[in-house]
Short mmCIF file of C-alpha atoms in Angstrom, two decimals:
data_model
loop_
_atom_site.label_atom_id
_atom_site.label_comp_id
_atom_site.label_asym_id
_atom_site.label_seq_id
_atom_site.Cartn_x
_atom_site.Cartn_y
_atom_site.Cartn_z
CA MET A 1296 0.00 0.00 0.00
CA ARG A 1297 2.74 2.42 0.97
CA GLY A 1298 4.64 1.49 -2.17
CA VAL A 1299 1.62 2.37 -4.32
CA LEU A 1300 1.21 5.73 -2.56
CA CYS A 1301 4.89 6.53 -3.00
CA TRP A 1302 4.70 5.63 -6.64
CA ARG A 1303 1.62 7.85 -7.15
CA ALA A 1304 3.26 10.78 -5.38
CA ALA A 1305 6.34 10.38 -7.54
CA MET A 1306 4.17 10.35 -10.66
CA VAL A 1307 2.29 13.50 -9.64
CA LEU A 1308 5.57 15.25 -8.86
CA GLY A 1309 7.04 14.14 -12.17
CA ILE A 1310 4.05 15.43 -14.15
CA ALA A 1311 4.16 18.71 -12.21
CA ALA A 1312 7.85 19.09 -13.10
CA TYR A 1313 7.13 18.46 -16.79
CA VAL A 1314 4.22 20.91 -16.85
CA ALA A 1315 6.28 23.57 -15.11
CA ALA A 1316 8.96 23.16 -17.77
CA CYS A 1317 6.49 23.74 -20.63
CA GLU A 1318 6.57 27.51 -20.46
CA ARG A 1319 10.32 27.52 -20.90
CA GLU A 1320 9.99 25.93 -24.34
CA VAL A 1321 6.78 27.52 -25.68
CA ARG A 1322 7.21 28.56 -29.32
CA PRO A 1323 4.56 31.11 -30.29
CA PHE A 1324 5.28 31.03 -34.03
CA GLN A 1325 2.03 32.59 -35.09
CA THR A 1326 1.08 34.86 -32.23
CA LEU A 1327 0.94 38.48 -33.22
CA PRO A 1328 -0.19 39.92 -29.86
CA VAL A 1329 3.38 40.69 -28.89
CA ALA A 1330 3.51 42.80 -32.02
CA SER A 1331 1.00 45.10 -30.40
CA ALA A 1332 2.90 45.00 -27.12
CA ARG A 1333 4.70 48.20 -28.00
CA SER A 1334 6.98 49.57 -25.38
CA GLN A 1335 5.48 52.14 -23.06
CA HIS A 1336 7.19 55.48 -22.66
CA VAL A 1337 10.22 55.18 -20.47
CA THR A 1338 12.26 57.67 -18.54
CA MET A 1339 15.45 58.52 -20.40
CA SER A 1340 17.42 60.29 -17.70
CA PRO A 1341 18.69 59.10 -14.33
CA LEU A 1342 18.36 62.67 -13.01
CA HIS A 1343 15.12 63.73 -11.34
CA PRO A 1344 13.95 66.43 -8.92
CA GLY A 1345 13.27 65.35 -5.36
CA ASP A 1346 14.22 62.09 -3.67
CA ALA A 1347 11.91 59.59 -5.33
CA PRO A 1348 12.87 58.35 -8.81
CA PRO A 1349 10.12 58.28 -11.46
CA PRO A 1350 8.08 55.06 -11.39
CA SER A 1351 9.42 52.19 -13.45
CA THR A 1352 7.16 50.82 -16.19
CA GLY A 1353 8.00 47.30 -15.07
CA GLN A 1354 7.29 46.06 -18.59
CA ASN A 1355 9.14 42.85 -19.30
CA SER A 1356 9.98 41.06 -22.52
CA PRO A 1357 7.43 38.30 -23.19
CA PHE A 1358 10.44 36.05 -23.87
CA ARG A 1359 12.28 36.75 -20.63
CA GLU A 1360 11.56 33.26 -19.27
CA ASN A 1361 11.48 31.49 -22.61
CA ALA A 1362 14.56 29.53 -23.69
CA TRP A 1363 13.43 29.46 -27.32
CA GLY A 1364 12.86 33.24 -27.41
CA ILE A 1365 16.28 33.94 -25.89
CA SER A 1366 18.07 31.63 -28.33
CA GLU A 1367 16.16 33.21 -31.23
CA GLY A 1368 17.30 36.58 -29.87
CA LYS A 1369 20.85 35.29 -29.90
CA ARG A 1370 20.49 34.26 -33.56
CA LEU A 1371 18.92 37.60 -34.52
CA TYR A 1372 21.69 39.46 -32.66
CA ASN A 1373 24.00 38.01 -35.33
CA TYR A 1374 21.52 38.24 -38.23
CA TYR A 1375 20.93 41.96 -37.72
CA ASN A 1376 24.60 42.64 -37.06
CA CYS A 1377 24.36 43.85 -33.46
CA VAL A 1378 27.57 41.83 -33.23
CA GLY A 1379 29.23 44.29 -35.62
CA CYS A 1380 29.48 47.00 -32.94
CA HIS A 1381 28.81 45.30 -29.61
CA SER A 1382 30.77 42.14 -30.47
CA ASN A 1383 29.54 39.05 -28.61
CA GLY A 1384 28.83 41.15 -25.54
CA GLY A 1385 32.32 42.44 -24.87
CA GLY A 1386 31.80 45.61 -26.87
CA GLY A 1387 33.90 47.21 -29.58
CA MET A 1388 32.74 50.24 -31.51
CA GLY A 1389 29.67 50.13 -29.25
CA PRO A 1390 29.52 49.66 -25.47
CA PRO A 1391 29.78 46.18 -23.94
CA LEU A 1392 26.50 44.48 -23.04
CA MET A 1393 27.65 41.74 -20.70
CA ASP A 1394 28.83 44.01 -17.89
CA ASP A 1395 26.81 45.71 -15.15
CA ARG A 1396 26.91 49.26 -16.61
CA TRP A 1397 23.83 50.56 -18.38
CA ILE A 1398 23.95 53.98 -20.03
CA TYR A 1399 20.29 54.18 -21.02
CA GLY A 1400 18.65 51.86 -18.51
CA HIS A 1401 18.66 48.11 -17.96
CA GLU A 1402 14.91 47.51 -17.96
CA ALA A 1403 13.33 45.66 -20.86
CA ALA A 1404 11.40 48.77 -21.93
CA ASN A 1405 14.63 50.81 -22.00
CA ILE A 1406 16.44 48.27 -24.15
CA PHE A 1407 13.42 48.06 -26.48
CA GLN A 1408 13.51 51.84 -26.79
CA THR A 1409 17.26 51.79 -27.47
CA ILE A 1410 16.85 49.32 -30.33
CA VAL A 1411 13.76 50.87 -31.90
CA GLU A 1412 14.63 54.57 -31.50
CA GLY A 1413 18.41 54.45 -31.54
CA ARG A 1414 20.69 56.45 -29.22
CA PRO A 1415 23.12 59.35 -29.69
CA ASN A 1416 26.69 58.68 -30.82
CA GLY A 1417 26.10 55.79 -33.16
CA MET A 1418 23.28 53.45 -32.17
CA PRO A 1419 21.02 53.35 -35.25
CA SER A 1420 17.24 53.26 -35.09
CA PHE A 1421 15.68 49.96 -36.16
CA ARG A 1422 12.15 51.39 -36.27
CA ASN A 1423 10.05 49.50 -38.86
CA LYS A 1424 13.05 47.34 -39.72
CA ILE A 1425 12.68 44.66 -37.03
CA PRO A 1426 9.20 43.36 -36.08
CA ASP A 1427 8.35 44.09 -32.44
CA GLN A 1428 8.20 40.38 -31.60
CA GLN A 1429 11.81 39.96 -32.70
CA VAL A 1430 12.88 43.13 -30.86
CA TRP A 1431 11.51 41.58 -27.66
CA MET A 1432 13.55 38.43 -28.39
CA ILE A 1433 16.70 40.50 -28.80
CA VAL A 1434 15.84 42.39 -25.59
CA ALA A 1435 15.54 39.09 -23.71
CA TYR A 1436 18.89 37.95 -25.11
CA VAL A 1437 20.63 41.25 -24.27
CA GLN A 1438 19.35 40.93 -20.70
CA SER A 1439 20.53 37.33 -20.56
CA MET A 1440 24.05 38.38 -21.55
CA SER A 1441 24.66 39.78 -18.10
CA GLY A 1442 22.69 36.97 -16.46
CA ASN A 1443 19.46 38.93 -16.00
CA ALA A 1444 17.01 36.27 -17.11
CA ARG A 1445 15.61 33.04 -15.71
CA TYR A 1446 18.62 30.79 -15.14
CA ASP A 1447 17.22 27.64 -16.76
CA ALA A 1448 16.24 29.60 -19.89
CA LEU A 1449 19.77 30.92 -20.54
CA PRO A 1450 21.61 29.57 -23.60
CA GLY A 1451 24.08 26.83 -22.66
CA ARG A 1452 26.24 27.03 -25.78
CA SER A 1453 26.91 28.97 -28.96
CA ASP A 1454 26.33 27.79 -32.51
CA HIS A 1455 29.80 28.68 -33.75
CA MET A 1456 33.27 27.21 -33.55
CA ARG A 1457 34.82 29.93 -31.40
CA TYR A 1458 34.64 29.22 -27.69
CA SER A 1459 33.04 31.70 -25.35
CA THR A 1460 31.68 31.23 -21.86
CA PRO A 1461 28.03 30.26 -22.30
CA GLU A 1462 25.46 32.65 -20.88
CA ASN A 1463 24.34 30.21 -18.20
CA ALA A 1464 27.89 29.88 -16.89
CA ARG A 1465 28.43 33.63 -16.41
CA ARG A 1466 28.09 35.40 -13.10
CA ALA A 1467 24.89 37.44 -12.96
CA GLN A 1468 25.65 41.18 -12.83
CA VAL A 1469 23.76 43.67 -10.69
CA PRO A 1470 22.75 46.46 -13.13
CA LYS A 1471 24.16 49.93 -12.41
CA GLN A 1472 22.85 53.06 -14.07
CA THR A 1473 25.76 55.10 -15.39
CA GLY A 1474 24.11 57.69 -17.63
CA PRO A 1475 25.45 58.94 -20.97
CA ARG A 1476 29.19 58.89 -21.32
CA MET B 31 -10.91 -9.71 -52.81
CA ILE B 32 -7.55 -11.42 -53.38
CA THR B 33 -7.61 -10.36 -57.04
CA ARG B 34 -8.14 -6.77 -55.96
CA VAL B 35 -5.25 -6.88 -53.47
CA VAL B 36 -2.98 -8.39 -56.13
CA LEU B 37 -4.02 -5.67 -58.59
CA VAL B 38 -3.35 -2.88 -56.09
CA VAL B 39 0.03 -4.32 -55.08
CA THR B 40 1.04 -4.78 -58.73
CA ALA B 41 0.01 -1.20 -59.52
CA LEU B 42 2.03 0.09 -56.54
CA LEU B 43 5.09 -1.93 -57.56
CA ALA B 44 4.83 -0.69 -61.14
CA ALA B 45 4.41 2.91 -59.97
CA GLY B 46 7.54 2.49 -57.85
CA CYS B 47 9.71 2.02 -60.92
CA HIS B 48 9.29 5.35 -62.67
CA GLY B 49 8.47 8.94 -61.84
CA ASN B 50 10.19 11.79 -60.10
CA GLN B 51 12.23 11.60 -56.89
CA ASN B 52 12.76 7.90 -57.36
CA VAL B 53 15.93 5.88 -56.82
CA PHE B 54 14.80 3.29 -59.39
CA ASN B 55 14.43 5.86 -62.15
CA PRO B 56 18.02 7.03 -62.61
CA ALA B 57 18.59 10.04 -64.88
CA GLY B 58 22.36 10.27 -64.49
CA PRO B 59 25.45 8.03 -64.27
CA ALA B 60 25.80 8.27 -60.49
CA ALA B 61 22.18 7.33 -59.83
CA ARG B 62 22.49 4.52 -62.41
CA GLU B 63 25.47 3.02 -60.53
CA ILE B 64 23.45 3.09 -57.31
CA ALA B 65 20.34 1.64 -58.96
CA ASN B 66 22.40 -1.16 -60.54
CA VAL B 67 23.87 -2.18 -57.18
CA GLY B 68 20.37 -2.02 -55.70
CA TRP B 69 18.87 -4.25 -58.39
CA PHE B 70 21.80 -6.69 -58.18
CA MET B 71 21.39 -7.06 -54.41
CA PHE B 72 17.63 -7.38 -54.81
CA ALA B 73 18.02 -10.17 -57.39
CA VAL B 74 20.59 -12.16 -55.39
CA CYS B 75 18.64 -11.81 -52.14
CA GLY B 76 15.45 -12.77 -54.00
CA VAL B 77 17.06 -16.00 -55.25
CA VAL B 78 18.44 -16.82 -51.77
CA TYR B 79 15.04 -16.14 -50.22
CA ALA B 80 13.30 -18.41 -52.74
CA LEU B 81 15.88 -21.20 -52.12
CA VAL B 82 15.45 -20.97 -48.34
CA LEU B 83 11.66 -21.15 -48.64
CA MET B 84 11.96 -24.14 -51.00
CA ALA B 85 14.23 -25.94 -48.53
CA LEU B 86 11.77 -25.22 -45.72
CA ALA B 87 8.86 -26.52 -47.81
CA TRP B 88 10.86 -29.64 -48.70
CA ALA B 89 11.64 -30.29 -45.01
CA LEU B 90 7.97 -29.91 -44.05
CA LEU B 91 6.42 -31.89 -46.88
CA ARG B 92 8.86 -34.74 -47.61
CA ARG B 93 7.64 -38.25 -46.98
CA ARG B 94 9.18 -39.97 -43.96
CA ASP B 95 10.55 -43.48 -44.46
CA ALA B 96 12.45 -46.13 -42.58
CA SER B 97 15.80 -44.41 -42.89
CA ASP B 98 14.46 -41.58 -40.60
CA ALA B 99 14.29 -44.02 -37.72
CA ALA B 100 18.04 -43.61 -37.25
CA PRO B 101 18.95 -40.02 -36.20
CA PRO B 102 20.99 -37.99 -38.75
CA THR B 103 24.67 -38.20 -38.15
CA GLU B 104 26.46 -35.18 -36.67
CA ARG B 105 28.90 -35.23 -39.56
CA ARG B 106 26.28 -34.72 -42.28
CA LEU B 107 24.69 -31.79 -40.40
CA THR B 108 28.05 -30.07 -39.97
CA GLN B 109 28.79 -30.38 -43.69
CA THR B 110 25.47 -28.71 -44.61
CA VAL B 111 25.93 -25.82 -42.16
CA VAL B 112 29.53 -25.20 -43.27
CA ALA B 113 28.44 -25.16 -46.93
CA ALA B 114 25.62 -22.65 -46.18
CA VAL B 115 27.95 -20.37 -44.20
CA GLY B 116 30.56 -20.54 -47.00
CA VAL B 117 28.00 -19.53 -49.65
CA THR B 118 26.74 -16.66 -47.45
CA VAL B 119 30.27 -15.32 -46.91
CA ILE B 120 30.97 -15.44 -50.64
CA ILE B 121 27.71 -13.61 -51.45
CA LEU B 122 28.48 -10.90 -48.87
CA LEU B 123 31.99 -10.50 -50.28
CA VAL B 124 30.56 -10.10 -53.78
CA PHE B 125 28.13 -7.48 -52.42
CA MET B 126 30.98 -5.62 -50.76
CA VAL B 127 33.11 -5.62 -53.91
CA SER B 128 30.18 -4.45 -56.08
CA ALA B 129 29.39 -1.63 -53.60
CA VAL B 130 33.04 -0.51 -53.54
CA VAL B 131 33.23 -0.57 -57.34
CA ALA B 132 30.03 1.50 -57.57
CA GLY B 133 31.40 3.90 -54.96
CA ARG B 134 34.57 4.39 -57.03
CA GLY B 135 32.38 5.22 -60.01
CA LEU B 136 30.64 7.92 -57.98
CA THR B 137 33.74 9.75 -56.79
CA SER B 138 35.31 10.64 -60.11
CA PRO B 139 33.48 12.36 -62.97
CA ARG B 140 33.41 11.02 -66.51
CA GLY B 141 34.84 13.69 -68.73
CA PRO B 142 35.78 17.28 -67.93
CA GLY B 143 33.56 19.23 -65.57
CA ALA B 144 31.46 22.00 -67.05
CA ILE B 145 30.67 24.22 -64.09
CA THR B 146 31.09 24.40 -60.34
CA VAL B 147 28.14 25.31 -58.15
CA ASP B 148 28.36 26.11 -54.44
CA VAL B 149 25.53 24.49 -52.49
CA VAL B 150 24.73 26.15 -49.16
CA GLY B 151 22.27 24.55 -46.77
CA HIS B 152 20.24 26.80 -44.49
CA GLN B 153 17.43 26.12 -42.06
CA TRP B 154 15.21 25.51 -44.13
CA TRP B 155 16.15 26.38 -47.68
CA TRP B 156 18.88 25.86 -50.25
CA GLU B 157 21.19 28.35 -51.87
CA PHE B 158 22.96 27.61 -55.17
CA GLN B 159 25.78 30.01 -56.01
CA TYR B 160 27.24 30.17 -59.50
CA ARG B 161 30.69 31.70 -59.19
CA ASP B 162 32.67 33.31 -61.97
CA VAL B 163 36.08 34.91 -62.46
CA THR B 164 34.29 38.27 -62.58
CA PRO B 165 32.58 38.98 -59.24
CA SER B 166 29.81 40.94 -60.96
CA ASP B 167 28.95 37.74 -62.84
CA PHE B 168 28.12 35.81 -59.68
CA ALA B 169 24.59 34.51 -59.67
CA THR B 170 22.57 33.07 -56.81
CA SER B 171 19.55 30.88 -57.24
CA PRO B 172 17.73 29.88 -54.07
CA ASN B 173 16.00 26.49 -54.08
CA GLU B 174 16.48 25.98 -57.80
CA LEU B 175 19.58 24.34 -59.28
CA HIS B 176 19.82 24.76 -63.05
CA ILE B 177 22.33 22.52 -64.83
CA PRO B 178 23.22 21.81 -68.45
CA VAL B 179 22.43 18.29 -69.69
CA GLY B 180 25.09 15.68 -70.40
CA VAL B 181 28.09 17.21 -68.60
CA PRO B 182 29.37 16.60 -65.06
CA ILE B 183 28.58 19.36 -62.57
CA HIS B 184 30.93 19.85 -59.64
CA LEU B 185 29.03 20.64 -56.43
CA LYS B 186 30.77 22.11 -53.37
CA ALA B 187 28.37 21.78 -50.49
CA ILE B 188 28.56 23.48 -47.09
CA SER B 189 26.09 24.22 -44.32
CA ARG B 190 25.53 27.52 -42.54
CA ASP B 191 23.89 26.06 -39.43
CA VAL B 192 23.23 22.36 -38.79
CA ASN B 193 23.73 19.14 -40.76
CA HIS B 194 21.68 18.84 -43.94
CA SER B 195 21.76 16.26 -46.72
CA PHE B 196 21.48 16.92 -50.45
CA TRP B 197 19.37 14.21 -52.07
CA VAL B 198 18.10 14.14 -55.64
CA PRO B 199 17.24 10.43 -55.97
CA ASN B 200 17.13 10.60 -59.79
CA LEU B 201 20.69 11.97 -59.98
CA HIS B 202 22.73 10.87 -56.96
CA GLY B 203 22.66 9.36 -53.50
CA LYS B 204 22.48 11.38 -50.30
CA ARG B 205 25.42 13.70 -49.68
CA ASP B 206 25.69 15.29 -46.24
CA LEU B 207 26.28 19.01 -45.71
CA ILE B 208 28.32 19.48 -42.55
CA PRO B 209 29.12 22.83 -40.88
CA GLY B 210 32.80 23.66 -41.18
CA GLN B 211 33.48 21.13 -43.91
CA VAL B 212 33.17 21.14 -47.72
CA THR B 213 31.52 18.12 -49.33
CA ASN B 214 32.65 17.75 -52.95
CA PHE B 215 30.71 15.60 -55.38
CA TRP B 216 29.57 15.38 -58.99
CA ILE B 217 26.17 15.08 -60.56
CA GLN B 218 25.16 14.71 -64.16
CA ALA B 219 21.76 14.61 -65.83
CA ASP B 220 21.50 12.72 -69.11
CA ALA B 221 18.02 13.89 -70.05
CA PRO B 222 16.39 17.31 -69.75
CA GLY B 223 13.81 17.49 -67.03
CA THR B 224 12.88 18.77 -63.60
CA TYR B 225 14.07 16.56 -60.75
CA ARG B 226 12.88 17.10 -57.22
CA GLY B 227 15.38 17.08 -54.37
CA GLN B 228 14.89 16.96 -50.65
CA CYS B 229 16.88 17.43 -47.45
CA ALA B 230 17.56 13.92 -46.17
CA GLU B 231 19.08 14.66 -42.77
CA PHE B 232 16.75 15.81 -40.00
CA CYS B 233 17.58 19.47 -39.50
CA GLY B 234 14.84 20.94 -37.34
CA HIS B 235 11.28 22.14 -37.41
CA GLN B 236 10.74 22.46 -41.17
CA HIS B 237 13.05 19.69 -42.36
CA ALA B 238 10.20 18.11 -44.34
CA ASN B 239 9.59 21.37 -46.20
CA MET B 240 13.20 21.80 -47.25
CA ALA B 241 12.96 20.79 -50.89
CA PHE B 242 14.41 22.09 -54.15
CA VAL B 243 14.24 21.38 -57.85
CA VAL B 244 17.02 20.55 -60.27
CA VAL B 245 16.21 21.90 -63.73
CA ALA B 246 18.33 20.12 -66.36
CA GLU B 247 18.24 21.79 -69.76
CA PRO B 248 20.31 21.87 -72.99
CA MET B 249 23.51 23.96 -72.81
CA ASP B 250 22.20 26.90 -74.87
CA LYS B 251 19.07 27.23 -72.72
CA PHE B 252 21.21 26.98 -69.58
CA GLN B 253 23.55 29.72 -70.86
CA ALA B 254 20.56 31.99 -71.54
CA TRP B 255 19.25 31.32 -68.04
CA ILE B 256 22.56 32.07 -66.30
CA GLN B 257 23.03 35.24 -68.36
CA HIS B 258 19.63 36.43 -67.21
CA GLN B 259 20.26 35.50 -63.56
CA ARG B 260 23.48 37.56 -63.59
CA GLN B 261 21.60 40.74 -64.42
CA VAL B 262 20.48 43.10 -61.69
CA ALA B 263 16.80 43.35 -60.80
CA GLN B 264 14.35 45.03 -63.11
CA GLU B 265 13.57 48.66 -62.21
CA PRO B 266 9.99 49.33 -61.08
CA ARG B 267 7.89 50.99 -63.80
CA THR B 268 4.39 51.78 -62.55
CA ASP B 269 3.59 53.85 -59.47
CA GLU B 270 2.47 50.78 -57.54
CA GLU B 271 5.69 48.94 -58.34
CA LYS B 272 7.71 51.97 -57.22
CA ARG B 273 5.76 52.12 -54.00
CA GLY B 274 6.30 48.38 -53.52
CA GLN B 275 10.05 48.82 -53.86
CA GLN B 276 9.95 51.69 -51.38
CA VAL B 277 8.03 49.59 -48.86
CA PHE B 278 10.49 46.75 -49.38
CA LEU B 279 13.47 49.01 -48.70
CA GLN B 280 11.91 50.83 -45.74
CA THR B 281 10.51 47.93 -43.74
CA THR B 282 11.55 44.54 -42.40
CA CYS B 283 12.20 42.94 -45.85
CA VAL B 284 15.48 44.80 -46.37
CA MET B 285 16.98 43.39 -43.15
CA CYS B 286 17.33 39.87 -44.57
CA HIS B 287 16.97 39.84 -48.36
CA THR B 288 19.09 40.92 -51.31
CA ILE B 289 17.73 42.50 -54.47
CA ARG B 290 20.73 43.29 -56.62
CA GLY B 291 20.46 46.74 -58.17
CA THR B 292 18.90 48.20 -55.01
CA SER B 293 20.30 48.99 -51.56
CA ALA B 294 18.93 45.68 -50.20
CA ALA B 295 22.02 43.53 -49.68
CA SER B 296 21.57 41.32 -46.62
CA ARG B 297 22.69 37.72 -46.99
CA VAL B 298 20.52 36.26 -44.23
CA GLY B 299 17.51 35.17 -46.29
CA PRO B 300 17.14 33.99 -49.90
CA GLU B 301 18.09 36.42 -52.64
CA LEU B 302 15.03 37.88 -54.40
CA THR B 303 16.62 39.51 -57.48
CA HIS B 304 14.76 37.11 -59.81
CA VAL B 305 12.17 35.71 -57.42
CA ALA B 306 9.32 35.76 -59.95
CA SER B 307 11.25 33.50 -62.33
CA ARG B 308 11.28 30.57 -59.92
CA LEU B 309 8.93 27.58 -59.87
CA THR B 310 8.26 27.41 -56.14
CA LEU B 311 8.41 29.56 -53.02
CA ALA B 312 9.53 28.67 -49.50
CA ALA B 313 11.85 25.83 -50.60
CA GLY B 314 9.26 23.88 -52.56
CA ALA B 315 6.49 24.34 -49.98
CA ILE B 316 4.14 26.40 -52.18
CA PRO B 317 3.80 27.21 -55.90
CA ASN B 318 5.00 30.62 -57.02
CA THR B 319 1.73 32.46 -57.57
CA ARG B 320 0.59 35.92 -56.55
CA GLY B 321 -1.79 34.64 -53.87
CA HIS B 322 0.75 32.31 -52.28
CA LEU B 323 3.40 35.04 -52.36
CA ALA B 324 1.08 37.52 -50.63
CA GLY B 325 0.18 34.99 -47.94
CA TRP B 326 3.85 34.21 -47.46
CA VAL B 327 4.89 37.87 -47.13
CA VAL B 328 2.20 38.72 -44.59
CA ASN B 329 2.25 35.58 -42.43
CA SER B 330 4.68 32.90 -43.55
CA GLN B 331 4.28 31.22 -40.16
CA SER B 332 0.84 29.95 -41.15
CA VAL B 333 2.38 28.23 -44.20
CA LYS B 334 5.60 26.89 -42.70
CA PRO B 335 5.46 27.25 -38.90
CA GLY B 336 8.82 27.91 -37.30
CA ASN B 337 10.58 29.18 -40.42
CA ARG B 338 12.95 32.11 -40.01
CA MET B 339 10.74 34.74 -41.63
CA PRO B 340 8.65 36.67 -39.09
CA PRO B 341 5.01 37.66 -39.65
CA ASN B 342 4.97 41.10 -41.30
CA PRO B 343 1.96 43.13 -40.24
CA LEU B 344 2.07 45.46 -43.27
CA ALA B 345 -0.81 47.76 -44.12
CA SER B 346 -3.02 46.18 -46.78
CA ASP B 347 -2.01 48.65 -49.54
CA ASP B 348 1.66 48.25 -48.70
CA ALA B 349 1.45 44.45 -48.76
CA GLN B 350 -0.25 44.53 -52.18
CA ALA B 351 2.35 46.95 -53.52
CA VAL B 352 5.25 44.80 -52.30
CA VAL B 353 3.72 41.70 -53.89
CA THR B 354 3.17 43.55 -57.18
CA TYR B 355 6.79 44.68 -57.12
CA LEU B 356 8.15 41.22 -56.30
CA ARG B 357 6.09 39.71 -59.12
CA THR B 358 7.93 41.95 -61.59
CA LEU B 359 11.34 40.57 -60.59
CA ARG B 360 11.53 38.01 -63.40
#
């Protein structure tokens, strides 16, 4: 009797574990709703009058906890040549993305804004050139570069020959706002 | 009932011996070598199978007589088994030699090669690049390999992402495309025709929809085709075509596709310089018609879920204009 109970409990736990893992791998190929999930207006400056900072929008990328979305973001990061200026996170012509310093904000909405609107001194605007759904994927990947995404959704390897520390083996950085250089 | 089953089976067997994308309908020397080995093995195995069944029937049906009262001697049994094993080993050796001889025939071309084509496998489409000493004479033909008839074609195959396999059953066996490695092989078509090819190594979500066509045509027709493919895209003429080009260059399309003669030059997706001249869209998934093209541009994910092209929520007028423009790119 006890054996049967144990076995049942193990089965329930096993199913629960599988179900919990589903979200990580969801692939919304045809969903357009994220396309309408435009970024809300975000605060551009770290300076503000008074003690309290302006409220954060708290808007997250729909792919923040999705392993497929993050790996697609990683592919698009190469496709759309983000790698040309930011390299594989270490930076080059553009600032590094895998460290803890954020010039224009580390929140998903800020990064979305940076990609879509561009920033002074070189970051081009990708408005109309990248569908919003894919921008959110890139946002999730950029956040994952410094370890700011769900751990089990982080990419574990790269699809090229050159070795680099996989995202899920990097130390998570605590974001610091640095303001424009 | 039995007659009907026999009829159906016979029809199926007969249908299996001709037609497109069929190993038993070789259209080139390489495929013929493979088909010959296949038929040889089939014939020998068929004879062996028939002999085994006959021996079994004989053992079951033979009349028993007085001599069976004494058990068979160990010696006689051993002789039979040794003879059977010896014959099997010889047959397998003959198979091995015939396979090696056929394999040697596949590796080297007969006669001088006419052209070299670079085959690039992508998830989930094919790219065929015709190189030339003059860079401006390069031509790229996604999902459609045109070759002249009767001459060996040198193919250099690589993959941009995962393993793929190039398989045109009428022309050659499967040849794997491996990232970081060049696979060299030769194909030759002896008769003009359109041969379907297919990726034969599981490569992800849309592996089944990763097809292509090989169009074999006489040398003069092939030369005309390649000359045309080398040209830059046709300029838009009407207002709608001009608007279509503008939409193409100002929105998501330009991020992945090339149209030579315009500022669109990304190498991520298939080149569209002569997209309207091709037989199929989406690597053989849909025919190249205006309706299919429009559906593909707006929401390719409903046609081929998981493919790399995102849904493009264009305004209705813009979508129509882009499709009109793309249809002019002959």
